Protein backbone atom coordinates (compact mmCIF):
# COMPACT_ATOMS: atom_id res chain seq x y z
CA MET A 1 90.56 56.55 6.75
CA SER A 2 89.50 53.01 7.77
CA HIS A 3 91.85 50.37 9.06
CA TYR A 4 91.44 46.77 10.05
CA HIS A 5 92.20 47.44 13.71
CA ALA A 6 90.86 50.02 16.15
CA VAL A 7 91.38 50.68 19.86
CA VAL A 8 89.27 52.86 22.11
CA TRP A 9 90.28 54.28 25.46
CA LEU A 10 87.29 55.67 27.23
CA ASP A 11 85.96 57.00 30.51
CA HIS A 12 82.65 58.75 31.13
CA HIS A 13 83.90 62.06 29.84
CA GLU A 14 85.49 61.14 26.51
CA ALA A 15 86.53 58.35 24.18
CA LYS A 16 89.68 58.33 22.12
CA VAL A 17 89.33 55.98 19.17
CA PHE A 18 92.40 55.11 17.14
CA HIS A 19 92.25 53.33 13.77
CA ILE A 20 95.73 51.90 13.53
CA THR A 21 98.18 50.12 11.21
CA GLU A 22 101.69 49.06 12.08
CA THR A 23 102.94 52.61 11.45
CA GLU A 24 99.95 54.96 11.38
CA ALA A 25 97.13 55.99 13.65
CA GLU A 26 94.05 58.11 12.98
CA LYS A 27 92.48 59.54 16.13
CA ILE A 28 88.78 60.35 16.64
CA THR A 29 87.74 61.97 19.89
CA VAL A 30 84.15 61.59 21.09
CA LYS A 31 83.14 63.88 23.96
CA GLY A 32 80.71 62.59 26.52
CA ARG A 33 77.88 64.51 27.95
CA VAL A 34 77.47 65.09 31.59
CA PRO A 35 77.18 61.50 32.88
CA ASP A 36 74.23 60.33 34.90
CA ARG A 37 75.14 60.11 38.55
CA HIS A 38 73.72 57.61 40.96
CA ILE A 39 74.26 57.78 44.67
CA ASN A 40 74.62 54.47 46.51
CA THR A 41 73.94 54.76 50.22
CA ARG A 42 74.59 51.18 51.25
CA GLY A 43 75.96 50.83 54.76
CA GLY A 44 75.26 54.49 55.59
CA LYS A 45 78.09 55.65 53.28
CA SER A 46 77.24 57.47 50.09
CA ARG A 47 79.20 56.91 46.95
CA GLU A 48 78.55 58.54 43.64
CA HIS A 49 78.77 56.49 40.41
CA ALA A 50 78.85 57.99 36.93
CA HIS A 51 77.20 56.20 33.98
CA ALA A 52 77.75 56.92 30.30
CA ASP A 53 74.67 57.69 28.27
CA ASP A 54 73.51 55.72 25.25
CA ALA A 55 74.04 58.56 22.78
CA PHE A 56 77.70 58.82 23.81
CA LEU A 57 78.18 55.09 23.55
CA HIS A 58 76.45 54.95 20.18
CA GLU A 59 78.86 57.63 18.86
CA VAL A 60 81.79 55.52 20.13
CA VAL A 61 80.48 52.44 18.26
CA GLU A 62 80.06 54.58 15.13
CA ALA A 63 83.66 55.76 15.44
CA LEU A 64 84.87 52.16 15.76
CA SER A 65 82.64 50.66 13.06
CA GLY A 66 85.05 51.06 10.14
CA ALA A 67 87.48 48.58 11.68
CA GLN A 68 87.10 44.78 11.85
CA GLU A 69 88.85 44.15 15.15
CA TRP A 70 88.39 46.29 18.25
CA LEU A 71 90.23 46.58 21.55
CA ILE A 72 88.35 48.38 24.32
CA THR A 73 90.35 49.95 27.20
CA GLY A 74 89.82 52.41 29.98
CA PRO A 75 90.22 53.08 33.71
CA GLY A 76 86.70 52.50 35.05
CA GLU A 77 83.32 51.05 34.25
CA ALA A 78 82.77 52.86 30.93
CA LYS A 79 84.49 50.04 29.03
CA HIS A 80 82.05 47.51 30.44
CA GLU A 81 79.12 49.85 29.80
CA LEU A 82 80.25 50.02 26.13
CA MET A 83 80.25 46.23 25.96
CA ARG A 84 76.73 46.09 27.47
CA HIS A 85 75.62 48.75 24.97
CA ILE A 86 77.06 46.69 22.06
CA GLU A 87 75.36 43.55 23.27
CA ARG A 88 72.00 45.37 23.68
CA HIS A 89 71.98 47.76 20.71
CA ASP A 90 74.65 46.63 18.20
CA PRO A 91 75.08 42.89 18.57
CA GLN A 92 76.31 42.59 15.02
CA TYR A 93 79.58 44.14 16.27
CA ARG A 94 80.11 41.81 19.26
CA GLY A 95 82.43 39.51 17.28
CA ARG A 96 84.76 42.41 16.44
CA VAL A 97 85.78 42.93 20.06
CA VAL A 98 89.01 41.06 20.68
CA GLY A 99 89.49 42.26 24.25
CA VAL A 100 88.36 44.55 27.06
CA GLU A 101 91.21 45.70 29.27
CA SER A 102 91.88 48.09 32.14
CA ALA A 103 94.19 51.00 31.41
CA ASP A 104 94.68 53.99 33.68
CA HIS A 105 95.52 57.16 31.71
CA PRO A 106 98.15 56.25 29.13
CA SER A 107 99.37 58.68 26.43
CA ASP A 108 97.95 58.27 22.92
CA GLY A 109 101.19 56.69 21.83
CA GLN A 110 101.06 54.16 24.69
CA VAL A 111 97.46 53.20 23.76
CA CYS A 112 98.45 52.61 20.16
CA ALA A 113 101.64 50.66 21.03
CA HIS A 114 99.76 48.42 23.42
CA ALA A 115 96.99 47.81 20.87
CA ARG A 116 99.50 46.88 18.20
CA ARG A 117 101.01 44.24 20.51
CA VAL A 118 97.56 42.85 21.34
CA PHE A 119 96.46 42.73 17.72
CA ALA A 120 99.73 41.07 16.65
CA LYS A 121 99.06 38.29 19.17
CA VAL A 122 95.41 37.91 18.16
CA ASP A 123 96.22 37.87 14.48
CA ARG A 124 98.89 35.12 14.89
CA THR A 125 96.24 32.85 16.42
CA LEU A 126 93.72 33.31 13.55
CA PRO A 127 93.74 31.43 10.25
CA GLN A 128 95.38 33.42 7.46
CA ARG A 129 93.00 35.79 5.72
């Protein structure tokens, strides 16, 4: 099933992609691999940072690709890593991204409801198709 709108909530462990209409949602779950971990020891304190791998991000883009407008959400850096991945490896999809937003850990229903509100606002500002 392909819809005009899709939203993805992702962290470094998984991505939940929803292709949505006003009343329906189709969910695709993409599981991440063990993320790369980098240790930052600036100032004598060590902090570990996870990074998503390109294969995981590529699968997320594939899951989104059937839709024409995308909203990217998530709690940490993975959403920005996805945007960098799109810009580097799939620039033809850059124009489909209507927003990148922070979202902690909402339920699937909350993700879809928020996306519907965002897409309704975006679609009102565009010329009629």
